Every structure is written in C-alpha cells, then in structure tokens.
Coordinates of C-alpha atoms in Angstrom, one line a residue:
X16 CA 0.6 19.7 -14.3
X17 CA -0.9 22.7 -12.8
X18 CA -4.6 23.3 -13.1
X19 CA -5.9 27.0 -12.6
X20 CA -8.1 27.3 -9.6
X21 CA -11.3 28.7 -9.8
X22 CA -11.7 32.5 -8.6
X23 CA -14.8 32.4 -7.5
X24 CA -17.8 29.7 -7.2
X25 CA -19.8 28.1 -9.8
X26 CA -22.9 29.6 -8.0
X27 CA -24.4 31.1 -4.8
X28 CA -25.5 27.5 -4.0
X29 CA -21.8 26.1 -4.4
X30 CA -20.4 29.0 -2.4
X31 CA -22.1 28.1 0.8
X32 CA -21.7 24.7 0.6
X33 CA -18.1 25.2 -0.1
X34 CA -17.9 27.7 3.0
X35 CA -20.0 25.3 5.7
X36 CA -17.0 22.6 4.7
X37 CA -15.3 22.3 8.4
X38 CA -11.7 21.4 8.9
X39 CA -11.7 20.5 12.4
X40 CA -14.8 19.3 14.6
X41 CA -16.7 17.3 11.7
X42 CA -19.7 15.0 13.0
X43 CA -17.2 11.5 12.5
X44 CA -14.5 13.2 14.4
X45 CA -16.9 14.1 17.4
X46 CA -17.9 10.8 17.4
X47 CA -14.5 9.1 17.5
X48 CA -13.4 11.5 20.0
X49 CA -16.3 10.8 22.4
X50 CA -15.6 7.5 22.0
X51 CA -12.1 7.8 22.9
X52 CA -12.8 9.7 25.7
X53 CA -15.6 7.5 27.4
X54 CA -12.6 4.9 27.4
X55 CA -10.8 7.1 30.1
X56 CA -7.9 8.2 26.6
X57 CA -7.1 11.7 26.7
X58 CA -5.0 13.4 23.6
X59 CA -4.8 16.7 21.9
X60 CA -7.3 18.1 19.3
X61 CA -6.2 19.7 16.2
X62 CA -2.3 19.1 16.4
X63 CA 0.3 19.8 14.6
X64 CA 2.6 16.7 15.9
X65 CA 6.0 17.7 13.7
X66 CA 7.0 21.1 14.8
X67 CA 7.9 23.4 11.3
X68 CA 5.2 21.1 9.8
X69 CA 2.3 22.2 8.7
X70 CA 0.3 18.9 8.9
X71 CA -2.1 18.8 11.4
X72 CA -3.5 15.6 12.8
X73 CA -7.4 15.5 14.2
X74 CA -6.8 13.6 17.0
X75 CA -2.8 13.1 19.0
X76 CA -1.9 10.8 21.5
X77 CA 1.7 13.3 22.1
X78 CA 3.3 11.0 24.9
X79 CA 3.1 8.0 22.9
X80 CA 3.4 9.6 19.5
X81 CA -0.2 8.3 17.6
X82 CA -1.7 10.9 15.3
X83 CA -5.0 10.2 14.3
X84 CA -6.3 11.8 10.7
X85 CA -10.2 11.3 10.2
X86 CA -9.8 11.6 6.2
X87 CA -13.5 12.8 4.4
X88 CA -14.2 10.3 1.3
X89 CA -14.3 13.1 -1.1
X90 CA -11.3 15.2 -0.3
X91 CA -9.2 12.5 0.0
X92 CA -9.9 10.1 -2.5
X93 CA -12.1 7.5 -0.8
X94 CA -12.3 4.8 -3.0
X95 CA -15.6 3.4 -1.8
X96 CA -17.1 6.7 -2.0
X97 CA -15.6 9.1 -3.6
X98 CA -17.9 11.2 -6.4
X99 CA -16.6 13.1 -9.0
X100 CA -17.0 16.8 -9.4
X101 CA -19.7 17.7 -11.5
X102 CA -18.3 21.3 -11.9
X103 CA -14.8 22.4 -12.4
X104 CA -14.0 18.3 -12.6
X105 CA -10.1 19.0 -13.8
X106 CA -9.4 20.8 -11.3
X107 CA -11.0 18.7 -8.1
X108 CA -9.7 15.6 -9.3
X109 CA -5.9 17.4 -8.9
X110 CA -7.1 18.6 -5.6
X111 CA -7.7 15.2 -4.5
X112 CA -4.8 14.1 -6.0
X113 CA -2.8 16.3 -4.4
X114 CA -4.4 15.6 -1.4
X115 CA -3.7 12.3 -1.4
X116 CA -0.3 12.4 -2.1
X117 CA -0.1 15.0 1.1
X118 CA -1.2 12.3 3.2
X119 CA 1.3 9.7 1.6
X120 CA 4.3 12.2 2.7
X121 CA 2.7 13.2 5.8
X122 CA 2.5 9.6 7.0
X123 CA 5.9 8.9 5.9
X124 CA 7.6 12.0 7.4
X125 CA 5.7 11.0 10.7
X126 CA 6.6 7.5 10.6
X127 CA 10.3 8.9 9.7
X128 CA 10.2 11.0 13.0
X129 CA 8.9 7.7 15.4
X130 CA 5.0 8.5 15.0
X131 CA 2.2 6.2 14.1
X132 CA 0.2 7.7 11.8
X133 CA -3.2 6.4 11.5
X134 CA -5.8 6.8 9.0
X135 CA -9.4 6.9 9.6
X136 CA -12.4 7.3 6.5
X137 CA -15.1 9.4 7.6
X138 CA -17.7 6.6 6.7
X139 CA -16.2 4.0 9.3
X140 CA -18.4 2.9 11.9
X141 CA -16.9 4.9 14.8
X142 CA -17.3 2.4 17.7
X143 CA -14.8 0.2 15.2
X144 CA -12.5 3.0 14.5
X145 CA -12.1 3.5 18.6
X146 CA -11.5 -0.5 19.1
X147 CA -8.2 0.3 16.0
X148 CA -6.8 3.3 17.9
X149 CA -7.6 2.0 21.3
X150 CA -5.4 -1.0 20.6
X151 CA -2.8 0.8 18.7
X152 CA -2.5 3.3 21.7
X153 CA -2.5 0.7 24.5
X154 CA 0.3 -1.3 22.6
X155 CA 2.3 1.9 22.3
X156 CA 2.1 2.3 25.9
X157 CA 3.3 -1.0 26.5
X158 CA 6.4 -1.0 24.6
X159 CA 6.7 2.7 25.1
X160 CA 7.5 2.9 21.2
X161 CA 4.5 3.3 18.6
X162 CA 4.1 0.1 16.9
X163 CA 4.3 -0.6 13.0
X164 CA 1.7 0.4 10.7
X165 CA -0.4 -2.6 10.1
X166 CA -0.6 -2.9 6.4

C-alpha cells in the first residue's frame, strides 16, 4: 500500500516543528551518552555499524559489536506513548509503520552479522538505560562475542 506523501506542510506552524525534529544529538541520547561516558565506556556516535547499510545506530560499541538505537515514541511506534497524527493521519501511521518494520530488519540483519542490537525508548529513565547497556557491553567483553538479545 503506498500512501502519497505530503508536498509541503499542513502550515507554517507544522513546518518548523517538522524542521527542529533532530536525527542525531536529541536531549535522551545526550543523556545516555553522558551517562555512558561518566562510567569510563567510550564508543562511536552516529554509526553506521554494517558497511553498504544505510542504518545508523545512535550510540556503537565497534570492538565488541553493540549498537545502540535511542528510538523516539512517535516515530517509531511507542506503544506507551505513541499519539496519532491529527493531520495527514494515513499517511503518518504508514510512516511509523514503516518505521517499525525498518527497525525489525535492521536488528535482524545486525544480529545476522554478530551484533547486538539494542533498543532504547526515548522516555526511559536514562540512569536505567546505562545500567542495560553497561551490562550488555561488559558481558560482551567477557566472552568477547555480543551476547543474545534478552527477550
């Protein structure tokens, strides 16, 4: 099903809203990586971790293959928190969508190429998030091999 994108914004209003959006650098994935940092872990910002890929991860721990994704609860479907669109609602709701399903592949072409993919919502207490990764990232150093994706 393909729904026709909007050519231009619903209103001045919209358009500047739409235009502050960030990809990189948002205020939850500052605070994870200060976090992360104050615990002495170094990684790479704004990655792409599969070379040909383009999938970029927020946050990349490249020695012991852990990419980090700090997902926002509207563009990718947060189920807690997700609104829907009030304008153009069709086509949102198969952005999101399509989002989503992104993220499905994504993870699974990671996890096909030895990564651990790792998923965090945007409305996660951050000191939590950083306990997750910390201890995913210190038992992939252990075993020198990213662990499995607790389910």
């Amino acid at each position: 099903m393909s729904i026709e994108r909007p050519t231009k914004a619903a209103n001045a209003g919209v358009r500047r809203s739409m235009q502050s959006n960030k990809s990189r650098d948002t205020k939850p994935e500052l605070a994870i990586r200060r976090l992360l940092h104050a615990r002495g872990l170094r990684y790479r910002v704004s990655y792409r971790p599969l070379p040909g890929v383009r999938r970029t991860a927020d946050i990349v721990f490249t020695r012991l293959k852990v990419a980090v994704f700090v997902d926002g609860c509207f563009w990718h479907g947060c189920e807690e928190h997700h609104t829907v669109a009030a304008t153009n609602a069709t086509y949102w709701a198969e952005k999101v969508r399509g989002n989503r399903e992104r993220d499905q592949e994504t993870d699974q072409m990671l996890r096909d190429a030895g990564w651990l993919p790792v998923r965090i919502w945007e409305h996660q207490d951050p000191a939590t998030a950083v306990e997750q990764i910390s201890a995913l990232v210190e038992s992939s150093g252990e075993r020198g091999a990213p662990p499995s994706t607790p389910e």
